[in-house]
PDB file of C-alpha atoms in Angstrom:
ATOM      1  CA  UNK A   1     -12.262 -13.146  18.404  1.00 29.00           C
ATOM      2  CA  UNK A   2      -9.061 -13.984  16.648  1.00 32.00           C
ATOM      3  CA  UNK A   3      -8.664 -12.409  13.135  1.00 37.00           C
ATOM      4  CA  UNK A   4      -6.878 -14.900  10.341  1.00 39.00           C
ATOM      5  CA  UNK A   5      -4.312 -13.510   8.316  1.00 44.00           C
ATOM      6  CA  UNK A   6      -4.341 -14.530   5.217  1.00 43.00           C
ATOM      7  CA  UNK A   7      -0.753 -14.008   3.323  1.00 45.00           C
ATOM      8  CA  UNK A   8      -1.057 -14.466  -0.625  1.00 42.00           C
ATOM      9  CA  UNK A   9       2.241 -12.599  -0.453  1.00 41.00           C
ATOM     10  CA  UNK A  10       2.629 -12.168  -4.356  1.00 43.00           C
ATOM     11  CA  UNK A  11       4.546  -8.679  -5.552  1.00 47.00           C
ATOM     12  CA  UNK A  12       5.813  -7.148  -2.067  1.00 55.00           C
ATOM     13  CA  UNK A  13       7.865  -4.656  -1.073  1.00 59.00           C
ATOM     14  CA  UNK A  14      10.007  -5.946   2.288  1.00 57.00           C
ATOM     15  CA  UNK A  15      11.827  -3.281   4.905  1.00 52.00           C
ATOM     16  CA  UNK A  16      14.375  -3.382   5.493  1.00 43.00           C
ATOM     17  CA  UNK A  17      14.037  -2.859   0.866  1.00 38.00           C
ATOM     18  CA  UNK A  18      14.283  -5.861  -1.072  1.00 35.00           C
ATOM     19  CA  UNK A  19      12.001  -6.762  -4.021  1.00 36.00           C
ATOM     20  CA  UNK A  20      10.264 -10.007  -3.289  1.00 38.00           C
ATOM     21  CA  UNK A  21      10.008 -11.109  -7.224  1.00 35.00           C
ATOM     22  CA  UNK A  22      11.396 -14.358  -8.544  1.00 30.00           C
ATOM     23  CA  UNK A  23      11.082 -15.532 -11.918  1.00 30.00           C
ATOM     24  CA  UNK A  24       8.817 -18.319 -11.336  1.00 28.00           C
ATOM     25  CA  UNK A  25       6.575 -15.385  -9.406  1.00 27.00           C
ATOM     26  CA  UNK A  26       6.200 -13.606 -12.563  1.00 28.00           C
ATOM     27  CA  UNK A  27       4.915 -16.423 -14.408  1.00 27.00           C
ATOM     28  CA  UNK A  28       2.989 -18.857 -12.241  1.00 25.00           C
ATOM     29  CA  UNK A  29      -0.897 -18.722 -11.502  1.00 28.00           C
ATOM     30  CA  UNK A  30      -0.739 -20.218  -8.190  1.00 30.00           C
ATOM     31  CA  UNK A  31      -0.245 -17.956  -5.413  1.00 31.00           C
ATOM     32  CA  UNK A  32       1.744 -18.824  -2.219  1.00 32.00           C
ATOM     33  CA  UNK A  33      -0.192 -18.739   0.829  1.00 31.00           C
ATOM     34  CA  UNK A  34       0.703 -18.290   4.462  1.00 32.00           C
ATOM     35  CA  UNK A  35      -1.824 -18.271   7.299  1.00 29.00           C
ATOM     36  CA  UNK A  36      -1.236 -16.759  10.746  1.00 31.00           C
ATOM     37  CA  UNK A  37      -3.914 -16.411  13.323  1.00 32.00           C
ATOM     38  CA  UNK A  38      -3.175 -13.030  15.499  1.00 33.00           C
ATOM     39  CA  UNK A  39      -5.737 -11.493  17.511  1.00 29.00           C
ATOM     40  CA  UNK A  40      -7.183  -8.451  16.418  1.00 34.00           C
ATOM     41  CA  UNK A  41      -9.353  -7.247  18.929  1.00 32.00           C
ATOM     42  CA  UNK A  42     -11.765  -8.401  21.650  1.00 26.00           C
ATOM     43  CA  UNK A  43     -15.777  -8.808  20.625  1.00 30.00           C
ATOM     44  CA  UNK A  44     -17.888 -10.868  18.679  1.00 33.00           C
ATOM     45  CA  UNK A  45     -19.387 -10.020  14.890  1.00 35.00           C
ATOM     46  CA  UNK A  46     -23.263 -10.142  16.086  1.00 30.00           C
ATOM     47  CA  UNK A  47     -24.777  -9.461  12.465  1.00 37.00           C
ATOM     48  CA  UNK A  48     -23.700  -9.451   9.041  1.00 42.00           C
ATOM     49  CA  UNK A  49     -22.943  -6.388   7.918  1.00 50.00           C
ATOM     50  CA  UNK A  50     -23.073  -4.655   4.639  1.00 56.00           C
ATOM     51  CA  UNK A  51     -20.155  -2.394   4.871  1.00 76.00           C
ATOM     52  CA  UNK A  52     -16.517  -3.474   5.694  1.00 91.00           C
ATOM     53  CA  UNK A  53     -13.385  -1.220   7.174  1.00 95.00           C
ATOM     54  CA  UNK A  54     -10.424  -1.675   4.995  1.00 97.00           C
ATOM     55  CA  UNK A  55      -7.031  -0.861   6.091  1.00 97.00           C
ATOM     56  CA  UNK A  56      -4.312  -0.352   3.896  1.00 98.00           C
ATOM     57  CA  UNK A  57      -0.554   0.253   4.833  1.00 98.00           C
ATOM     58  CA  UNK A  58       1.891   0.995   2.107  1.00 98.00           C
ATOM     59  CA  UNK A  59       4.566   3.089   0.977  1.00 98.00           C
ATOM     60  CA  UNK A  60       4.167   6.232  -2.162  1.00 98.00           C
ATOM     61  CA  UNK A  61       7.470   4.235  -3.923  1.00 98.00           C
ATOM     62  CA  UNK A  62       6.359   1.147  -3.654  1.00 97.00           C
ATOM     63  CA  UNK A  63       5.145   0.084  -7.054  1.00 97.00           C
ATOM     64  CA  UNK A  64       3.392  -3.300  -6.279  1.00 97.00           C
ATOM     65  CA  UNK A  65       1.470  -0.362  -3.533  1.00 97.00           C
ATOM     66  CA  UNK A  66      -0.380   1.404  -6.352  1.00 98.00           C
ATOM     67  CA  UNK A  67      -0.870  -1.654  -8.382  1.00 97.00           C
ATOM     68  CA  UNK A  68      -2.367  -3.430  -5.589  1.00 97.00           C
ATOM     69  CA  UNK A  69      -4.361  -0.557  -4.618  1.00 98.00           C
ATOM     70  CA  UNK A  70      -5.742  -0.025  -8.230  1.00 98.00           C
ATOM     71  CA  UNK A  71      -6.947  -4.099  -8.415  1.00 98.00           C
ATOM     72  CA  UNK A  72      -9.031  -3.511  -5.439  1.00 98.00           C
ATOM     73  CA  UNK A  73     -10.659  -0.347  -5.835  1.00 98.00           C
ATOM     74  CA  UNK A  74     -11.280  -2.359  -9.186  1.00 98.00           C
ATOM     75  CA  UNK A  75     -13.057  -4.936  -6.958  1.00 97.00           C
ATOM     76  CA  UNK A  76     -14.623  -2.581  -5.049  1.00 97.00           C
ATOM     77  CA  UNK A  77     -16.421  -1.505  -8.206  1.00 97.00           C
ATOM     78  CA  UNK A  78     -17.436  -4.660  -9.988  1.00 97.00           C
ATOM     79  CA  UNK A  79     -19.071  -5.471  -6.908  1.00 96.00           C
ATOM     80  CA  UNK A  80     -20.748  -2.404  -6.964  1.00 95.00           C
ATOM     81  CA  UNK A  81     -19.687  -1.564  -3.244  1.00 94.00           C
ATOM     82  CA  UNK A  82     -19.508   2.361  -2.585  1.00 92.00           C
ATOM     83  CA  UNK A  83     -19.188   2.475   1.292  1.00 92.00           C
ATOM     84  CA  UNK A  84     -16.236   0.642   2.176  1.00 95.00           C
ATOM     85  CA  UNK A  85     -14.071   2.966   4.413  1.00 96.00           C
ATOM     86  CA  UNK A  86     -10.837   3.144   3.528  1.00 97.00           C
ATOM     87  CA  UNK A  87      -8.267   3.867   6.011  1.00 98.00           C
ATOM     88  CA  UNK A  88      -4.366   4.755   4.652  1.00 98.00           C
ATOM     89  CA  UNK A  89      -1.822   3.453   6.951  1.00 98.00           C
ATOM     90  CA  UNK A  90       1.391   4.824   7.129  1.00 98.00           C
ATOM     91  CA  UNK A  91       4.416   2.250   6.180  1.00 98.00           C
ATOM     92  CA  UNK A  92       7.756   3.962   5.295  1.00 97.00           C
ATOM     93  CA  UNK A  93      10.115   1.276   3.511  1.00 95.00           C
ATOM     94  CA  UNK A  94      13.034   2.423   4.607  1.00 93.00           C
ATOM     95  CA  UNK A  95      13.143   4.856   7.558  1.00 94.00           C
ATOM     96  CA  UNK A  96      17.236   5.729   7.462  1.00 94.00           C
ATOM     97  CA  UNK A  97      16.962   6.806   4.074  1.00 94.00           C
ATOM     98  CA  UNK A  98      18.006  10.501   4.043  1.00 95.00           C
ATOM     99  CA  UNK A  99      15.487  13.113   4.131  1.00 93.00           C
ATOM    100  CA  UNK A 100      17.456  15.735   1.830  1.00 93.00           C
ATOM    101  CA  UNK A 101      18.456  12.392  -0.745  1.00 93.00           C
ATOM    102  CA  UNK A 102      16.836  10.528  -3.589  1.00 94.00           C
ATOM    103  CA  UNK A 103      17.584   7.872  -6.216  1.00 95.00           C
ATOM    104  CA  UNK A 104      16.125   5.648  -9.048  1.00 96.00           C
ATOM    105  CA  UNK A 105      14.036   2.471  -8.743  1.00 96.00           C
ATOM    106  CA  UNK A 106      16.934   1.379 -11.341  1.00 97.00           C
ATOM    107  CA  UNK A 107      19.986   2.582  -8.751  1.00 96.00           C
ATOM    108  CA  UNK A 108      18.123   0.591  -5.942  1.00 94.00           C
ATOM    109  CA  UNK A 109      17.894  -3.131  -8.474  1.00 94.00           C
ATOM    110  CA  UNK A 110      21.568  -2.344  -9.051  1.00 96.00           C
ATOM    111  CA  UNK A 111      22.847  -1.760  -5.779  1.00 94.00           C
ATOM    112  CA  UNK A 112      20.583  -4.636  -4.080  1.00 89.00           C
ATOM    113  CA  UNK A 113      20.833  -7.607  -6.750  1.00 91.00           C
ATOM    114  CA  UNK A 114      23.862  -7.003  -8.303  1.00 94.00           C
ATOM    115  CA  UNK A 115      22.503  -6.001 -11.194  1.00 95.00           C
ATOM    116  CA  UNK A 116      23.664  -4.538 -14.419  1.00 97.00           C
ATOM    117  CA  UNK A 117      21.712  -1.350 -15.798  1.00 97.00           C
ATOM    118  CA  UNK A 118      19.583  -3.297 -18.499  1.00 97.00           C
ATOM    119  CA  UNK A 119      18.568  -5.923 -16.312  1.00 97.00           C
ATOM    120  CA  UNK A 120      17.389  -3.299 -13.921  1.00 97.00           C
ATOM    121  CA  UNK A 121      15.616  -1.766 -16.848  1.00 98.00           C
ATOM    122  CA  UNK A 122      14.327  -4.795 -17.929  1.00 97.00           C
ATOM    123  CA  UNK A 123      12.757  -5.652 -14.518  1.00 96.00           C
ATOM    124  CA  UNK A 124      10.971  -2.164 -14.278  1.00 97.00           C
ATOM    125  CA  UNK A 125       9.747  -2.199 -17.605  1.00 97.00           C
ATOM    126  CA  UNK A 126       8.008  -5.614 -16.578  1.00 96.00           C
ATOM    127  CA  UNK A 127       6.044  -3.556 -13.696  1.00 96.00           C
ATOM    128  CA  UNK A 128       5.282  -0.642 -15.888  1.00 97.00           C
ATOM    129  CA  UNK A 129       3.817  -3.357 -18.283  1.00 97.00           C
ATOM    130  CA  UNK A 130       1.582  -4.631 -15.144  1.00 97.00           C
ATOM    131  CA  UNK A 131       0.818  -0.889 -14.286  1.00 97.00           C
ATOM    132  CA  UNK A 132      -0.163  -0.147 -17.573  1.00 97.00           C
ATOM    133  CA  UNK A 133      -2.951  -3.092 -17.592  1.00 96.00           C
ATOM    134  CA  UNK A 134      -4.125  -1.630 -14.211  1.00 96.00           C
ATOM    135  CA  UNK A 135      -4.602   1.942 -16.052  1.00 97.00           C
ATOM    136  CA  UNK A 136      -1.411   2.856 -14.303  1.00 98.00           C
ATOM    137  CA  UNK A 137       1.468   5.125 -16.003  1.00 98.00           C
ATOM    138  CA  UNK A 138       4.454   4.109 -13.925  1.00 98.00           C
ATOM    139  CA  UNK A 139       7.654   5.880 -15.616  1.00 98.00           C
ATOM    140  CA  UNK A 140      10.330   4.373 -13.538  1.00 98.00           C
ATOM    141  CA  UNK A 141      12.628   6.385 -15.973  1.00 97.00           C
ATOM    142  CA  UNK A 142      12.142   9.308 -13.647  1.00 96.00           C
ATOM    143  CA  UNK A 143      10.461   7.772 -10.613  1.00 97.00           C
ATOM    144  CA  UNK A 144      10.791   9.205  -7.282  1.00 96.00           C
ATOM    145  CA  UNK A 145      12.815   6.908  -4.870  1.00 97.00           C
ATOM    146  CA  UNK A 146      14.134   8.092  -1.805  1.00 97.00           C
ATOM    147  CA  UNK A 147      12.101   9.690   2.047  1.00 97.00           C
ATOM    148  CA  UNK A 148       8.425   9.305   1.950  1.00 98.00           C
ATOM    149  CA  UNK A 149       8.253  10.660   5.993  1.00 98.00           C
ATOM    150  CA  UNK A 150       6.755  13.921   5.006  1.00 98.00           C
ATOM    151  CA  UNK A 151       4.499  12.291   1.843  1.00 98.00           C
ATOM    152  CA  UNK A 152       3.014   9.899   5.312  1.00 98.00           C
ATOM    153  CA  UNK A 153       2.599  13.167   7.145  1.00 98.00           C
ATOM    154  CA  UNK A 154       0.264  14.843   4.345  1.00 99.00           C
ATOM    155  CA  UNK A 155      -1.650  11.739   3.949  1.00 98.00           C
ATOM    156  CA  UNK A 156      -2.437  11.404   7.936  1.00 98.00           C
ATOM    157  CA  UNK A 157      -3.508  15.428   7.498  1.00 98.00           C
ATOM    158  CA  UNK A 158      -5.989  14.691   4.334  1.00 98.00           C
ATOM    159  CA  UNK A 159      -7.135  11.567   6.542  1.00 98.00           C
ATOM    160  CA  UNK A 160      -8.281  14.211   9.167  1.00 98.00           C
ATOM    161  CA  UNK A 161      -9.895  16.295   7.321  1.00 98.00           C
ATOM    162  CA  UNK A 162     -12.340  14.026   5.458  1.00 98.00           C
ATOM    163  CA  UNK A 163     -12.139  10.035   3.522  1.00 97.00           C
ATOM    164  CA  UNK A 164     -12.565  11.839   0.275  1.00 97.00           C
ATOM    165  CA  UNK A 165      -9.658  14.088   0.865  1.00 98.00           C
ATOM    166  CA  UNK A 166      -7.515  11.176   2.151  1.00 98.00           C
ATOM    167  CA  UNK A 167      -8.345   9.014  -1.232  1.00 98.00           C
ATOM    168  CA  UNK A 168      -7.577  12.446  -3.305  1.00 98.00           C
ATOM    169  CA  UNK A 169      -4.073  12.967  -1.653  1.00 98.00           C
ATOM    170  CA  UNK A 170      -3.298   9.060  -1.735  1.00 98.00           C
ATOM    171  CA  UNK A 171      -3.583   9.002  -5.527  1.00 98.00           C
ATOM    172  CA  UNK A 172      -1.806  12.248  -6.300  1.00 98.00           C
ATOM    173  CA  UNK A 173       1.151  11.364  -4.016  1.00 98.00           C
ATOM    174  CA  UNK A 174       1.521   7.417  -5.899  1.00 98.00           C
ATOM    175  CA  UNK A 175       0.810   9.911  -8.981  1.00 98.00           C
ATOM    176  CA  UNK A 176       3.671  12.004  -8.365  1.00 98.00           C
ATOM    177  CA  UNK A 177       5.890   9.422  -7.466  1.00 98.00           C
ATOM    178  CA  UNK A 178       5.780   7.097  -9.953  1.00 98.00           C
ATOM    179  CA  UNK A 179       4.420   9.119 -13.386  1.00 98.00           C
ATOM    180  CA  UNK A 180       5.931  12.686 -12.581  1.00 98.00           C
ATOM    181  CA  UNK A 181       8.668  11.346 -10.520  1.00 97.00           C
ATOM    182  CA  UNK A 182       8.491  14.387  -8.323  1.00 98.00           C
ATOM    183  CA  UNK A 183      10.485  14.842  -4.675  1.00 97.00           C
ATOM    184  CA  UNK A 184       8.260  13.658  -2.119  1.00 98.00           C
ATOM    185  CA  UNK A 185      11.299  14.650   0.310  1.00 97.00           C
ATOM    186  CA  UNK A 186      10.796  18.281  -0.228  1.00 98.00           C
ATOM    187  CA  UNK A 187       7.919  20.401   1.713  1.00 98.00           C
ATOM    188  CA  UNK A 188       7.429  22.856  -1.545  1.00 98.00           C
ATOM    189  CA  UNK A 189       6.433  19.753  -4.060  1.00 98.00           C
ATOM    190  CA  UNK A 190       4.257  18.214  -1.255  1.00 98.00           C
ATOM    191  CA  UNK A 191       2.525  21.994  -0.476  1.00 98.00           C
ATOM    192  CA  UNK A 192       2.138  22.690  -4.650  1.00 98.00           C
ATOM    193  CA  UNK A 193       0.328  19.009  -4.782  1.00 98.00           C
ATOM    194  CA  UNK A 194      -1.195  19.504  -1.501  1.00 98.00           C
ATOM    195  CA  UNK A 195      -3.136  23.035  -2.603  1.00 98.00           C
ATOM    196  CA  UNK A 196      -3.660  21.200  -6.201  1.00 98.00           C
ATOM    197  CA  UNK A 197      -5.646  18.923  -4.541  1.00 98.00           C
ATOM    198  CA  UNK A 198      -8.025  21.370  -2.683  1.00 98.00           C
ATOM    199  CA  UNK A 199      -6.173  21.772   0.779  1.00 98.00           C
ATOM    200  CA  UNK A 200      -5.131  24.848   2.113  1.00 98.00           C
ATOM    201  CA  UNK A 201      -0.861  25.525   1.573  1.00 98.00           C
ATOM    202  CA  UNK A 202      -0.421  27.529   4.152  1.00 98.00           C
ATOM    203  CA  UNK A 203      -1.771  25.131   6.382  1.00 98.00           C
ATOM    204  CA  UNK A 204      -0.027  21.994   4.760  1.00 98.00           C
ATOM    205  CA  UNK A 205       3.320  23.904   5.272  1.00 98.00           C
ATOM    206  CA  UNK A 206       2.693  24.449   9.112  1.00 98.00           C
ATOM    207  CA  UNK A 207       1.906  21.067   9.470  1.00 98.00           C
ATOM    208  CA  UNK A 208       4.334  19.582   7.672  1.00 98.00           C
ATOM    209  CA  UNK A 209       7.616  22.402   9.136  1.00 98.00           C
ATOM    210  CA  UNK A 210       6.200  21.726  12.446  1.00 98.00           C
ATOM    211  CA  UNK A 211       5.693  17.617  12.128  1.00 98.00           C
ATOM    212  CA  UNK A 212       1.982  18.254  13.495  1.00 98.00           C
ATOM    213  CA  UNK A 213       1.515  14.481  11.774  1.00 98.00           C
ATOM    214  CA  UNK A 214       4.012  12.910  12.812  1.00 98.00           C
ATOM    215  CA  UNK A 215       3.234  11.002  15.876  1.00 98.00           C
ATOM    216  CA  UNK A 216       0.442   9.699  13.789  1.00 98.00           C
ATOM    217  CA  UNK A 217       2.660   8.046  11.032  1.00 98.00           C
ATOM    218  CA  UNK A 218       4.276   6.361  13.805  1.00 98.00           C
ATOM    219  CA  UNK A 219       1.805   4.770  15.106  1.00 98.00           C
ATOM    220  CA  UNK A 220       0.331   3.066  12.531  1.00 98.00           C
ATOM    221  CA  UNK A 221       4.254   1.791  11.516  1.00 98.00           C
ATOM    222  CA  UNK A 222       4.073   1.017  15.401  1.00 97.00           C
ATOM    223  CA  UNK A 223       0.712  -0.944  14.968  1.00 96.00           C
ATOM    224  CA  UNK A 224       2.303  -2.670  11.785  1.00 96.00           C
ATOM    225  CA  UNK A 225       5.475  -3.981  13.689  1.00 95.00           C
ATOM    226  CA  UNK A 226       3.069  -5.145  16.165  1.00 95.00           C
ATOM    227  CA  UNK A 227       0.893  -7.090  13.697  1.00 93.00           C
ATOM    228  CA  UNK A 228       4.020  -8.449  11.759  1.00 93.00           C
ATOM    229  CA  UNK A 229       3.938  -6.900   8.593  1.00 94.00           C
ATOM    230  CA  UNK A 230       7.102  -6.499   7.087  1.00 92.00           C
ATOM    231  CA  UNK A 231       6.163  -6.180   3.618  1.00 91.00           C
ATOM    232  CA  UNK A 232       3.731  -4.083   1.897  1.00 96.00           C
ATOM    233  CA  UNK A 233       1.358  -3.337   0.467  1.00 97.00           C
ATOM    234  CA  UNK A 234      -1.050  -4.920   3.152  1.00 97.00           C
ATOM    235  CA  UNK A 235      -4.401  -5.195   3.280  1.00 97.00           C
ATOM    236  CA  UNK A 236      -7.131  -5.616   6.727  1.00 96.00           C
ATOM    237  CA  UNK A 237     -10.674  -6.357   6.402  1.00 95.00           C
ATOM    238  CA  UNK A 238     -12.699  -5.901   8.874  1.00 92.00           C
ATOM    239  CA  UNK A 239     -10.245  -7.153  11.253  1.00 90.00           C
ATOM    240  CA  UNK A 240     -11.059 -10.671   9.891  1.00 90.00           C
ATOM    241  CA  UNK A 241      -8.863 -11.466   7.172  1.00 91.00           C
ATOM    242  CA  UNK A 242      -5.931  -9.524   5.531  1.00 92.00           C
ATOM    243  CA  UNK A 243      -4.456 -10.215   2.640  1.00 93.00           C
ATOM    244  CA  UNK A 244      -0.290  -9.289   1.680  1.00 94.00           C
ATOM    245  CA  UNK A 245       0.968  -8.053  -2.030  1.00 94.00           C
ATOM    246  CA  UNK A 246      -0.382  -7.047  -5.630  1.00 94.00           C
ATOM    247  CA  UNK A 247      -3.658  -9.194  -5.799  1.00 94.00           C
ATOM    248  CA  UNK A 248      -5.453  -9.697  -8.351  1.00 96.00           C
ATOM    249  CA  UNK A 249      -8.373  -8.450  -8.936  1.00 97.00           C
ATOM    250  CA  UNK A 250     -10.540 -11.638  -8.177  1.00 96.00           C
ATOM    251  CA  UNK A 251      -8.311 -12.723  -5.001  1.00 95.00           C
ATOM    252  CA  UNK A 252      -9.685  -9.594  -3.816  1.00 96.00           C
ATOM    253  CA  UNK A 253     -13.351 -10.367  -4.593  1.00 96.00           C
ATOM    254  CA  UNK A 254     -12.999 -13.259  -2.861  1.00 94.00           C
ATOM    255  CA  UNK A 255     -11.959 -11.994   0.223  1.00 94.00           C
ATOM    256  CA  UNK A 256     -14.700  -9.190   0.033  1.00 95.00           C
ATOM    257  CA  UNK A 257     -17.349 -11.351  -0.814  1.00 94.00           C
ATOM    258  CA  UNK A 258     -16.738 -13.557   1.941  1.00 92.00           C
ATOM    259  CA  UNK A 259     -16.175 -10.688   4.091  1.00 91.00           C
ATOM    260  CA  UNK A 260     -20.085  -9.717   3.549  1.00 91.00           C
ATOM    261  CA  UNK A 261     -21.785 -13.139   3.206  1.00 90.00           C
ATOM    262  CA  UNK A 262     -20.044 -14.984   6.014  1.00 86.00           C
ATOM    263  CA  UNK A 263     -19.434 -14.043   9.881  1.00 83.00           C
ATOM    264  CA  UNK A 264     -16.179 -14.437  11.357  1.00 78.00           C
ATOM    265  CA  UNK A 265     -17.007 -18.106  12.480  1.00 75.00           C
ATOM    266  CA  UNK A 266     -16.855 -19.096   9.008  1.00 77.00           C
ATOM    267  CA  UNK A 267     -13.004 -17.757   8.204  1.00 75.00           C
ATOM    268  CA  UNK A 268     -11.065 -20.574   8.892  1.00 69.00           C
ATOM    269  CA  UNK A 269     -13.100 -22.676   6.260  1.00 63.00           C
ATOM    270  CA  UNK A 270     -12.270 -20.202   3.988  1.00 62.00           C
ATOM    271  CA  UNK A 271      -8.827 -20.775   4.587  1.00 57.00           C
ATOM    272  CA  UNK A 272      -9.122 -24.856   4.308  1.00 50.00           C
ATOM    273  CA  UNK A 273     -11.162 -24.085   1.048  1.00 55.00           C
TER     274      UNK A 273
END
């Protein structure tokens, strides 16, 4: 069975980092769609089912990641769904950044675009003001840019120890990096929010000194490269359909409502819809 992708690739993050904004992005209602058709895996959908696997790579500084990730657990709620399982891919932005540095979402705008200081500002503040409708606080004033290698490593060890725990530690870490602006480089922070979160420090640190989680961030950034995704936040359902960016909240209904009323025959007239 072949799974459609379905780009609406509004508000990414690219690797290696760009921000994929224009101005006629920020104020236009139409979103630009791209389809590819990849294979997913081997097998046929037999019965409708009333549960869906979601799959979700993205990166702890990506801000169009937690605003994206807010809109569809939004979804997820209006449509009074409660047993989607959630699985947190690992997708590090940019790889060569170095582990012991760190700088500002407004440094990065700068250095990238060319930008002066306000305009950076300006462009932030425009996010925060998105955030802030999604029940977000996003202080890029002090938010964390830099390594998010160890931040991947904790979430793949909540991930094995239970879905709950996984959702916890996905929250604090986009919590920590974008209201508290804390170093998600440094094993101490991720230990303090680690054991503030209900897992064991002692534990965390082992893991994280001796890069027991490791192989597993890799593979899922292996699994991305092999599915094409080179911008993020990314979302799979089902192996079906997947949809790119910071959708809104309805694109996402869409997709999940389809998801559950429709078998995989029936994708590609979504697409021509």
């Amino acid at each position: 069975m072949c799974g459609v992708w379905i780009f609406l690739s509004l508000w990414t993050y690219h690797t290696p980092v760009s921000w994929a904004w224009t101005e006629a992005t920020w104020h236009t209602k139409q979103l630009p769609t791209a389809i590819y058709s990849r294979m997913w895996y081997v097998g046929a959908l037999l019965q409708l089912r009333q549960f869906m696997k979601i799959e979700i790579w993205s990166d702890f500084v990506c801000p169009f990641c937690y605003i994206g990730k807010a809109n569809l657990l939004q979804a997820l709620q209006e449509l009074n769904i409660t047993d989607a399982e959630i699985v947190w891919r690992s997708f590090e932005l940019d790889p060569s950044f170095p582990q012991e540095n760190n700088t500002s979402h407004y440094q990065l705008l700068q250095d990238k675009y060319q930008l002066d200081l306000q305009a950076a500002v300006d462009k932030c503040a425009q996010l925060a003001h998105i955030g802030s409708s999604c029940g977000l606080e996003m202080n890029f004033a002090q938010a964390y840019y830099g390594n998010t290698f160890l931040a991947h490593q904790l979430q793949q060890l909540a991930q094995a120890k239970s879905a709950q725990m996984a959702a916890q530690i996905n929250q604090a870490l986009f919590h920590a990096s974008f209201t508290l602006g804390l170093p998600l480089n440094q094993t101490d922070t991720l230990v303090s929010l680690a054991a503030e979160n209900g897992l064991d420090a002692e534990e965390v640190r082992s893991a994280l000194n001796d890069k027991r989680y490791a192989t597993a961030v890799r593979v899922d950034e292996t699994a991305a490269q092999e599915l094409n995704i080179t911008a993020v936040p990314f979302f799979g359902f089902d192996g079906r359909l997947a949809v790119a960016g910071a959708q809104s909240i309805d694109a996402f209904k869409e997709v999940i409502q389809h998801i559950l009323t429709h078998d995989a025959a029936d994708d590609a007239k979504m697409l021509r819809q």
